[in-house]
XYZ file of C-alpha atoms in Angstrom:
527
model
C -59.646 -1.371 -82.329
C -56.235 -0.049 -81.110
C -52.631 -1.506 -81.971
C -51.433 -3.725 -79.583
C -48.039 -1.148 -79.187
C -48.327 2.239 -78.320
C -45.677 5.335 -78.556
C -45.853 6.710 -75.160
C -45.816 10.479 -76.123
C -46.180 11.559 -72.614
C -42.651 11.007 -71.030
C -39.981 11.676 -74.298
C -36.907 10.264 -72.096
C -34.811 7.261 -73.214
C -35.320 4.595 -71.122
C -33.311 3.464 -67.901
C -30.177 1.605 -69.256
C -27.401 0.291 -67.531
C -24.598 2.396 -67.925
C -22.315 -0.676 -69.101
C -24.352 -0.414 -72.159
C -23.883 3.170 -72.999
C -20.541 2.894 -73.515
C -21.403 0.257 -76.719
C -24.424 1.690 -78.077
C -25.763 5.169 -78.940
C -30.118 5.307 -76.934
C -30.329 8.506 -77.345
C -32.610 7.676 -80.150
C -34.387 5.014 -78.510
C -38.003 5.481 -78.370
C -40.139 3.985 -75.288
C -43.414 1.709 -76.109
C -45.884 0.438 -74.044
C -48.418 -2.605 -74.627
C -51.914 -2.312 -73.409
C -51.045 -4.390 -70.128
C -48.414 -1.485 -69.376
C -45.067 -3.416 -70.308
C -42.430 -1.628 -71.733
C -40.210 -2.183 -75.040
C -37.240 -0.111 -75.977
C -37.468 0.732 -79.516
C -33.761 0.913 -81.468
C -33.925 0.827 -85.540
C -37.160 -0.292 -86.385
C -36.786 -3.727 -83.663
C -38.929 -3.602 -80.426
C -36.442 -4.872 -77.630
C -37.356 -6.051 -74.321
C -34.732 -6.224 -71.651
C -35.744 -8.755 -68.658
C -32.308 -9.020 -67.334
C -28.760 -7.406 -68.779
C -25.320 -8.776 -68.220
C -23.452 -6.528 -65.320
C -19.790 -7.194 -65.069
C -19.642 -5.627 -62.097
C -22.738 -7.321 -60.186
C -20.791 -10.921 -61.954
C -17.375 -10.156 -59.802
C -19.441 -9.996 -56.607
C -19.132 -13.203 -54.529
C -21.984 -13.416 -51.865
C -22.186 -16.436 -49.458
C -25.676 -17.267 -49.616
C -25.827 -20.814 -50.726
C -27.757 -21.426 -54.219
C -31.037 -23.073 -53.657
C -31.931 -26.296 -55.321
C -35.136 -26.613 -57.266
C -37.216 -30.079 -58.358
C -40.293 -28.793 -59.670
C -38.966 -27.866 -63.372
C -41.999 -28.126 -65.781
C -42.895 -27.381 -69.051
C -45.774 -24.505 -69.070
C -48.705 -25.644 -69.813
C -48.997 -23.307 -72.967
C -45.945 -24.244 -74.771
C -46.060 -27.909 -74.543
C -46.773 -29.122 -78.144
C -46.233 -25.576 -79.473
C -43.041 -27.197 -81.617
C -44.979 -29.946 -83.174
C -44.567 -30.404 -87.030
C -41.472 -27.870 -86.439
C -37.784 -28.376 -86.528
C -34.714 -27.053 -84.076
C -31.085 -27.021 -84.700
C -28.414 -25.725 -82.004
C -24.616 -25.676 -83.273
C -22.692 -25.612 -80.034
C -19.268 -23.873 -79.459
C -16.429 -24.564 -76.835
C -16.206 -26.832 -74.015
C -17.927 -29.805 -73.043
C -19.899 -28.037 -70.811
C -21.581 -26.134 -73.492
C -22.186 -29.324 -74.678
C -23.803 -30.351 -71.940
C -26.170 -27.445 -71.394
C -27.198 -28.250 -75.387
C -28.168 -31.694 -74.146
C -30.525 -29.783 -71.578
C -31.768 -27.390 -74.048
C -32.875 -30.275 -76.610
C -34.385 -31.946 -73.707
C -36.613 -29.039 -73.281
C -37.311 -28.674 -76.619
C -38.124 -32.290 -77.355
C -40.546 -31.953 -74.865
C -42.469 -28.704 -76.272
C -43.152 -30.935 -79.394
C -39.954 -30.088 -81.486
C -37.868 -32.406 -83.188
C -34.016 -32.205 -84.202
C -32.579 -31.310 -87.784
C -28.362 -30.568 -88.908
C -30.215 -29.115 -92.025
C -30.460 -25.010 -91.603
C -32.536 -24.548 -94.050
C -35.635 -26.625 -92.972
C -34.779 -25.488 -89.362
C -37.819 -23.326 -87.445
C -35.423 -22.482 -84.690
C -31.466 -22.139 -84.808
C -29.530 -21.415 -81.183
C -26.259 -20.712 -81.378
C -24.551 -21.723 -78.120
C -21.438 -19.877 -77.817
C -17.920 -19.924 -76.490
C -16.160 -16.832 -74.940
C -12.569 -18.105 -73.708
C -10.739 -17.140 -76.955
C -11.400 -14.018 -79.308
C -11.538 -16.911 -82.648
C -14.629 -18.390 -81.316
C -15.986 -15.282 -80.746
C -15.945 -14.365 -84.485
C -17.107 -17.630 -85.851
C -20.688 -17.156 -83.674
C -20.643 -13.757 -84.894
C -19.774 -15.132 -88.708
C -22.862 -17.386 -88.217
C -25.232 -14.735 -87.187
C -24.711 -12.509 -90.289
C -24.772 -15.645 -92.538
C -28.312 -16.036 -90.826
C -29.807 -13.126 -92.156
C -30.521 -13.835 -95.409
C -32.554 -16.964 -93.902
C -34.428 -14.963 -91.595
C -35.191 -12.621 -94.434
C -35.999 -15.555 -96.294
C -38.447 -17.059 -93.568
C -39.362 -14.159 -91.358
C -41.043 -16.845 -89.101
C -37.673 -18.596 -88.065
C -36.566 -18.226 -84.420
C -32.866 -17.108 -83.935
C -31.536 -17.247 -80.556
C -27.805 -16.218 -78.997
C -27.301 -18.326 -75.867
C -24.048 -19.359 -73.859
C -20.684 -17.685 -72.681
C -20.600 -15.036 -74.951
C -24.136 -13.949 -74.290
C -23.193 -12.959 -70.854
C -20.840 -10.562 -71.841
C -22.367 -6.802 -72.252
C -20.291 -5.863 -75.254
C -21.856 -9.317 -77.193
C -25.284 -8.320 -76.201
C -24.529 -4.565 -77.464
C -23.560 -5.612 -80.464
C -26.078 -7.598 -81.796
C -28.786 -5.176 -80.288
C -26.712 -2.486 -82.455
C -26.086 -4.656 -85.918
C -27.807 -8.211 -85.529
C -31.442 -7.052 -85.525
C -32.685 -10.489 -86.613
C -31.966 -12.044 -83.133
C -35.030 -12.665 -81.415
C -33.884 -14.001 -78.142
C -30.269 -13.497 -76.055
C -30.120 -15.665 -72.912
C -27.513 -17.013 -70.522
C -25.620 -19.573 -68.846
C -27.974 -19.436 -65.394
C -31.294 -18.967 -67.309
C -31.764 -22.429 -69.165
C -34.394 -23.516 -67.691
C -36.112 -20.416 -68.404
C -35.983 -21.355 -72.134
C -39.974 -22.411 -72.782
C -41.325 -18.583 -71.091
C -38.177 -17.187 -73.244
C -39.263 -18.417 -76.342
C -42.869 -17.902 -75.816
C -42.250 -13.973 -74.984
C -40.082 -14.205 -78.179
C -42.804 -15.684 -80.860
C -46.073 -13.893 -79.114
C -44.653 -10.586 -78.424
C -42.411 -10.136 -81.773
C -39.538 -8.822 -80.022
C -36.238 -9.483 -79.282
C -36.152 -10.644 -75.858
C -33.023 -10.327 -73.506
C -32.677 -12.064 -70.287
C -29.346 -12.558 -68.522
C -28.814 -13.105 -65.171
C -25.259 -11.357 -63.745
C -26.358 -12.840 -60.512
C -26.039 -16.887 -60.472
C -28.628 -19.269 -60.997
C -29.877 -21.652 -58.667
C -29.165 -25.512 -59.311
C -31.586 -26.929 -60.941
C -32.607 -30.529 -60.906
C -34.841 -32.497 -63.133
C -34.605 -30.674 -66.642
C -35.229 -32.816 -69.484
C -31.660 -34.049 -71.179
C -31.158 -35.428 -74.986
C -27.778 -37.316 -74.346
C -25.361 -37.346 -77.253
C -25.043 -40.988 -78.764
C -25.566 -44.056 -75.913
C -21.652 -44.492 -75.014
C -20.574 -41.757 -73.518
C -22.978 -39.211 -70.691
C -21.665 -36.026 -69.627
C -22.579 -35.042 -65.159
C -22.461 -31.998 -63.856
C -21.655 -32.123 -60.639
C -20.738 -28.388 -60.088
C -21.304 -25.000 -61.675
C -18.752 -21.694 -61.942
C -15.413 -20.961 -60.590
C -13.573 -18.708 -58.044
C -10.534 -18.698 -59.083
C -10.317 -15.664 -61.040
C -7.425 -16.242 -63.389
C -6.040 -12.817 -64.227
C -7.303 -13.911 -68.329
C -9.973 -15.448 -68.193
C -13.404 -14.599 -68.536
C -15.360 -17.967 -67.193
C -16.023 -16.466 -63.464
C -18.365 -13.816 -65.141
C -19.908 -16.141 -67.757
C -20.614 -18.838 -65.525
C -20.517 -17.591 -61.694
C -19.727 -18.756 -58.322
C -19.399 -22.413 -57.582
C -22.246 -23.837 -56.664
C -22.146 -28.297 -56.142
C -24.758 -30.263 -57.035
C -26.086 -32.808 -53.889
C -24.160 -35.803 -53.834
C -27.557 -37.937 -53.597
C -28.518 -35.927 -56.932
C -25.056 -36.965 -58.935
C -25.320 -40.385 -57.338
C -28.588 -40.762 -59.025
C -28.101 -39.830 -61.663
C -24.972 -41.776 -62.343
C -27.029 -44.825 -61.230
C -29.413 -44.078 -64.120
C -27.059 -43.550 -66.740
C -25.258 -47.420 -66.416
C -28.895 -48.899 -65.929
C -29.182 -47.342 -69.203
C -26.156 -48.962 -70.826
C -23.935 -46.164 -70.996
C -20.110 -47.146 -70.564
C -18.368 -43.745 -69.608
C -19.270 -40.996 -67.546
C -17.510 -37.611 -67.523
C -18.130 -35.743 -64.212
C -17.746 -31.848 -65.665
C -17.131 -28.746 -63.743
C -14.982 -25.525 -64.559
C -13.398 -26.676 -61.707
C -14.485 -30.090 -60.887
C -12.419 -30.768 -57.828
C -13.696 -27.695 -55.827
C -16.441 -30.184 -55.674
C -18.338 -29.693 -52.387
C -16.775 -26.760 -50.703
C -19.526 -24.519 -51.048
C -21.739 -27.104 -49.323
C -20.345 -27.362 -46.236
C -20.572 -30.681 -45.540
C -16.936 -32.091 -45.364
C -17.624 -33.753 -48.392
C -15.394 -33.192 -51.948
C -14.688 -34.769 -55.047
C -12.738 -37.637 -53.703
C -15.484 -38.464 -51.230
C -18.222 -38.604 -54.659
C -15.368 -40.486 -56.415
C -15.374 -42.938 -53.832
C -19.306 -43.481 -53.754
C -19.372 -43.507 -57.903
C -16.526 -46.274 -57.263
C -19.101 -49.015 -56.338
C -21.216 -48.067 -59.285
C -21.369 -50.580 -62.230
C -20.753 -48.136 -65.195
C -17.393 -49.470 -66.907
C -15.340 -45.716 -66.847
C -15.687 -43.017 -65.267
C -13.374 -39.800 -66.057
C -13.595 -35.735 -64.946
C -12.481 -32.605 -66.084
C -11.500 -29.548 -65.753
C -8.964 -29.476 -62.610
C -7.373 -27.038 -61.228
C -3.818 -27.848 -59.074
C -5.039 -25.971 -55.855
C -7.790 -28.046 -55.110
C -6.034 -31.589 -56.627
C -5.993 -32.912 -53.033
C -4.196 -35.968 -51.245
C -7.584 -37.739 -50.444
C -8.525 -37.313 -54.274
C -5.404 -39.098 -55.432
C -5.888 -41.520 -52.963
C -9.240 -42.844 -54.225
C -8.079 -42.633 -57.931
C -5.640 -45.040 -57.068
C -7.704 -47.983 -56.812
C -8.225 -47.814 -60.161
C -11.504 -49.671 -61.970
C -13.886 -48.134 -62.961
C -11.603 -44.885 -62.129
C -9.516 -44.197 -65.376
C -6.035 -43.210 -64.867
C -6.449 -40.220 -67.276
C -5.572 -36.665 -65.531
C -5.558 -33.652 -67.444
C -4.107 -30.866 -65.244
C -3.758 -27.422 -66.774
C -0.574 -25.437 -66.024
C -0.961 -22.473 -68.349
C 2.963 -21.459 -67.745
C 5.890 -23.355 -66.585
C 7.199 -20.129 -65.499
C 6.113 -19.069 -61.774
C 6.281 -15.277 -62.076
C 4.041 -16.093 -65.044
C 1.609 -18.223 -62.749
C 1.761 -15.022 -60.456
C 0.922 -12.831 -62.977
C -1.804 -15.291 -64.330
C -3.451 -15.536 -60.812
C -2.823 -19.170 -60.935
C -2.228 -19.297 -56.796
C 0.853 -21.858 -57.368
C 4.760 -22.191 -58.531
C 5.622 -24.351 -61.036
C 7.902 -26.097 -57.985
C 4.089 -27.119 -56.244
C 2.969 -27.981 -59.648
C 5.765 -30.623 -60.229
C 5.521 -32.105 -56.624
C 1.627 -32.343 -57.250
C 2.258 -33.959 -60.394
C 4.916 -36.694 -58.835
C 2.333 -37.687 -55.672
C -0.038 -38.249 -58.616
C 2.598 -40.373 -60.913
C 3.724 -42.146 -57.505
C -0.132 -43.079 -56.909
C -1.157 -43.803 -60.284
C 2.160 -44.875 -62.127
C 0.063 -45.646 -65.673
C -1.316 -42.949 -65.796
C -1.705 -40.416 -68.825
C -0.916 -36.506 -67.955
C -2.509 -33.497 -70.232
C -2.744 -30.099 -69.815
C -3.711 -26.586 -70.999
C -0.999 -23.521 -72.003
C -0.819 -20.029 -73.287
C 1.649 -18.539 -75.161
C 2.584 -14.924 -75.131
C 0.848 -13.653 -72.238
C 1.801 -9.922 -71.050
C 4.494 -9.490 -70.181
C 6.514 -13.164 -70.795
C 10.112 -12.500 -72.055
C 12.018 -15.501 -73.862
C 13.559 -16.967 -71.122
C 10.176 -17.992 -68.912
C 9.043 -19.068 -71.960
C 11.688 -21.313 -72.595
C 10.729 -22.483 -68.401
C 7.556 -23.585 -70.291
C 9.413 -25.379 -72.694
C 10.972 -27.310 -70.052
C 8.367 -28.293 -68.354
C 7.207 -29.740 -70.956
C 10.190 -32.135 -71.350
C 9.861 -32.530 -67.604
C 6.308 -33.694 -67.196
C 6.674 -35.811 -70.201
C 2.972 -34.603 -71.400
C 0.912 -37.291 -73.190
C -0.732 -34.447 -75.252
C -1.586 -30.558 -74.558
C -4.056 -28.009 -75.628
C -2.131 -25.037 -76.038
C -3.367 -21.284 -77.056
C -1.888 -18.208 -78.077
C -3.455 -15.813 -75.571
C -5.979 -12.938 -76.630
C -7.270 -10.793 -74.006
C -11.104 -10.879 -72.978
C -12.516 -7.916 -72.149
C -12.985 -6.826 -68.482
C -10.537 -9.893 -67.123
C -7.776 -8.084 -65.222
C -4.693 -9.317 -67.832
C -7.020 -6.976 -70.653
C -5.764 -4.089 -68.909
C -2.123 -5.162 -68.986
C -0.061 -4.222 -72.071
C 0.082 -7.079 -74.579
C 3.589 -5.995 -75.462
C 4.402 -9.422 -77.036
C 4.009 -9.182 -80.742
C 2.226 -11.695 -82.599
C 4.941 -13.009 -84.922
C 6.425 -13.783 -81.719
C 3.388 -15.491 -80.354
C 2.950 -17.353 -83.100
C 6.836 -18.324 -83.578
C 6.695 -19.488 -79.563
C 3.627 -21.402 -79.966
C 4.871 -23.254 -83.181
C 8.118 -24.093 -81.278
C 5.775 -25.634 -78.606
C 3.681 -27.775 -80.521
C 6.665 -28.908 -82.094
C 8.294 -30.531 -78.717
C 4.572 -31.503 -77.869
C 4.657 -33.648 -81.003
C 8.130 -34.800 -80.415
C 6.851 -36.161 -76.865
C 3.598 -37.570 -77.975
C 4.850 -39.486 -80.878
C 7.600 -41.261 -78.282
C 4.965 -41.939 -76.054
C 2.544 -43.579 -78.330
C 5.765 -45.829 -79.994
C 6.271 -47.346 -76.348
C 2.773 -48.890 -76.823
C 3.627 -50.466 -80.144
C 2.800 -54.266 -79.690
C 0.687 -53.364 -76.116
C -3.028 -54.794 -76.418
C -5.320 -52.183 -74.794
C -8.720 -51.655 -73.899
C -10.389 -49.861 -75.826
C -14.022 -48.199 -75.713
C -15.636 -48.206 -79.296
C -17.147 -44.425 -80.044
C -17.718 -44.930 -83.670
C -16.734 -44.401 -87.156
C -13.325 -42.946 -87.709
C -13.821 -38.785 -88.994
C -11.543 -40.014 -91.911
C -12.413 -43.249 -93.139
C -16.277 -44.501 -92.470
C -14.797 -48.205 -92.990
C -12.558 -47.795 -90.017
C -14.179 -47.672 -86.521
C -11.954 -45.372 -83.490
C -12.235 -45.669 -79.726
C -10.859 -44.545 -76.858
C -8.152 -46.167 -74.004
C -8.943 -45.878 -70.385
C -5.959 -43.053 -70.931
C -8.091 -41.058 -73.421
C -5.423 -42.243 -76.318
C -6.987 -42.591 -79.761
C -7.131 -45.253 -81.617
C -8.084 -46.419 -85.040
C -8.859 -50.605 -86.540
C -11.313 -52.215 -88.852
C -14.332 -53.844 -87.272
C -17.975 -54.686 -87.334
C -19.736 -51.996 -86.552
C -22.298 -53.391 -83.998
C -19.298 -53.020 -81.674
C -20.062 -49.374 -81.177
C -20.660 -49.354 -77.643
C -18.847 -51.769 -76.239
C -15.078 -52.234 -74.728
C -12.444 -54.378 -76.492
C -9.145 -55.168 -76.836
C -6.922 -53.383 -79.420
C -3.743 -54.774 -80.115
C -1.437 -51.699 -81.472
C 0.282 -51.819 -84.871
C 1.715 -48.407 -85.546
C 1.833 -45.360 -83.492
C 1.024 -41.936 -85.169
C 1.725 -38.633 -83.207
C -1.693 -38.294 -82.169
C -3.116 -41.773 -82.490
C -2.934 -45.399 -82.646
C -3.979 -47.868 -85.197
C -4.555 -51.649 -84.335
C -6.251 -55.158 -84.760
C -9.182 -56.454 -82.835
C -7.743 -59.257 -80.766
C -10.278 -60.174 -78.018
C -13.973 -58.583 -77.092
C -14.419 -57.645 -73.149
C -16.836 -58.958 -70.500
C -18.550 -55.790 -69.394
């Protein structure tokens, strides 16, 4: 009887690598295996490796025009359905919503295969970390909760760890752990989801760490299993990747090309979600209103905001937008309000437009401010957000004070701001980050500072205002006090019986805080 691996003595040559990987790890010591069907493994430190697919940076920055295919035919194989019975699955998500989202799909899937969910690591049988790459902090939290993992795996050698997301598209992630993180069994990407059940299989048959991530993009695929977050709230995607190519930011390569979901495929599946109860819908993209243009149909995101218009679902909200494709038609059919929330969040990254230049943001701040006052003519209730980084190459004190005024300008309800940290292979990680961190941190304090200032005048104008309200849940701080949300995404906190959860209401407010409200109950809504 012969072992099911094999040293192949009779060709001593590492195997072929990408040269992207060479440059993070040492194979000159890698040995070459081969099963008895003729497969080949890479052998580094004592862990068999197989390597379906590596992340290419270079093969990510290419932009082809053939149009992704769409597929209907997703299925689970037959020899992994029930394979997770009597076993448990956790997956602690990192980073936007839609990370969030593509958990939903991969707890679908393994609901399906027979697994059920558990928060508890320790009785877990399968952990996935689904990671973030836009900032270097979440970067070293995932890589924090792979060493803490160790001792578990060492603990219960049977337990399935898997690295999925943003940050396993990147080839100096996928390096690393090959190098120090042994204990990994499977790496897989943002295009390869649905590839999850053949993934994991390879994984627990074959006792190797399996890698598979596509550089090219996915196709779109329809019809994968979802387990939807709570029953209030349902997360679309209508589109996939971005073109845009910001000068810092890494999503282009960790998510690809825009590709658009049909619009009879989103319609549907909005239609689903309100004959299911749900009250909100977020439509999610990386850039949600370059809806369409890959499709060639003369149909965008204010055409599909139209159609999801005559849909009985209470709210309906999207994100993330980008101020080059914010077009007139899209304002136009936000304006009739409804079911339509008058919520925009619109990043501007810099108020500064040398900065927007050098950021390859593709606008000035002056076309950012007249965007911004068609929107506030259109919509005049409605709530403005945005996203902004602090310190990026290059920004001297006075265009960050042109951020500052913006600021005061716009009038922001609220803003996500960062201090910026460059990702590796974006164009702005080349630059010089001549702007020291003390000063970084110093600019970004002063920021928040005026955003607070701003927010907390806001919120004391609706002092006294009754508002609708859609219930989420229990407050994070006080399990007696339920909080909600206001058609413009302001939060707010009152006492009430809990079988509200779910529904809309009116919240008369009390007292304004910087970053919420607290209220009464005054009325209950006919939804």
């Amino acid at each position: 009887m012969t072992d099911k691996k094999q040293t192949d003595t009779s060709e001593q040559t590492t195997p072929a690598v990408d040269p992207a990987y060479e440059k993070y790890f040492d194979f000159s010591k890698a040995e070459v295996e081969s099963n008895e069907d003729g497969k080949q493994y890479m052998k580094i430190g004592g862990r068999s490796i197989v390597i379906n697919d590596q992340p290419d940076h270079k093969a990510g920055r290419k932009r082809t025009k053939q149009d992704a295919s769409v597929h209907y035919d997703f299925d689970i194989p037959e020899d992994m359905r029930g394979i997770g019975y009597g076993k448990k699955y956790l997956i602690r998500t990192y980073g936007c919503q839609m990370n969030y989202h593509d958990t939903e799909n991969m707890a679908g899937i393994l609901e399906e295969m027979g697994f059920a969910e558990t928060k508890d690591t320790e009785e877990a049988d399968l952990i996935f970390l689904n990671t973030c790459a836009i900032r270097e902090n979440a970067e070293n939290k995932v890589f924090g909760e792979i060493g803490h993992l160790k001792a578990l795996k060492r603990e219960k050698p049977e337990l399935m760890l898997g690295v999925c997301g943003c940050m396993s598209q990147e080839e100096n992630v996928v390096n690393r752990i090959m190098q120090k993180h042994q204990h990994i069994d499977m790496i897989f990407g943002t295009h390869n989801i649905h590839r999850l059940p053949e993934l994991l299989r390879d994984a627990i048959q074959g006792k190797e760490m399996v890698i598979e991530v596509w550089s090219k993009e996915g196709d779109v695929i329809e019809n994968m299993p979802k387990k939807r977050a709570g029953g209030t709230q349902a997360w679309v995607n209508i589109m996939y990747g971005c073109d845009k190519f910001c000068t810092y930011c890494i999503v282009p390569y960790t998510r690809g090309k825009e590709r658009s979901r049909l619009p009879e495929d989103i319609i549907a599946e909005v239609r689903e979600i309100a004959r299911q109860g749900y009250k909100e819908i977020t439509l999610l993209g990386q850039n949600v209103n370059a809806y369409g243009k890959d499709l060639g149909l003369d149909y965008g995101l204010g055409e599909l905001m139209n159609e999801l218009h005559k849909i009985d679902i209470p709210r309906i909200r999207f994100t993330t937008s980008h101020p080059r494709d914010f077009d007139d038609y899209l304002i136009e059919v936000l304006a009739q309000g409804g079911n339509l929330v008058e919520h925009i969040h619109l990043p501007v990254q810099s108020g500064n437009s040398d900065m927007l230049k050098l950021m390859g943001r593709k606008y000035t701040r002056e076309e950012y401010v007249e965007l911004a006052r068609k929107i506030k003519t259109a919509i005049p209730h409605a709530s403005f957000t945005t996203d902004i980084i602090v310190g990026f190459p290059n920004e001297t004190e006075e265009q960050f004070e042109d951020t500052m005024s913006l600021m005061r300008e716009m009038d922001y309800d609220s803003a996500f701001t960062y201090i910026y940290s460059p990702r590796e292979h974006t164009p702005a990680a080349k630059m010089e980050d001549n702007v020291p961190m003390d000063v970084k941190k110093e600019r970004l304090a002063r920021l928040n500072a005026l955003m607070g200032d701003i927010s907390n005048r806001r919120n004391k104008e609706l002092e006294g205002r009754v508002l609708e309200v859609l219930v989420e849940g229990e407050s994070r701080k006080n399990a007696d006090v339920l909080s909600g949300r206001t058609r413009t995404n302001k939060l707010v906190n009152f006492r009430a019986p809990k079988d509200v959860i779910g529904e809309v209401i009116y919240v008369q407010i009390d007292e304004a805080k910087t970053w919420s409200l607290d209220g009464h109950v005054v009325e209950f809504a006919e939804v």
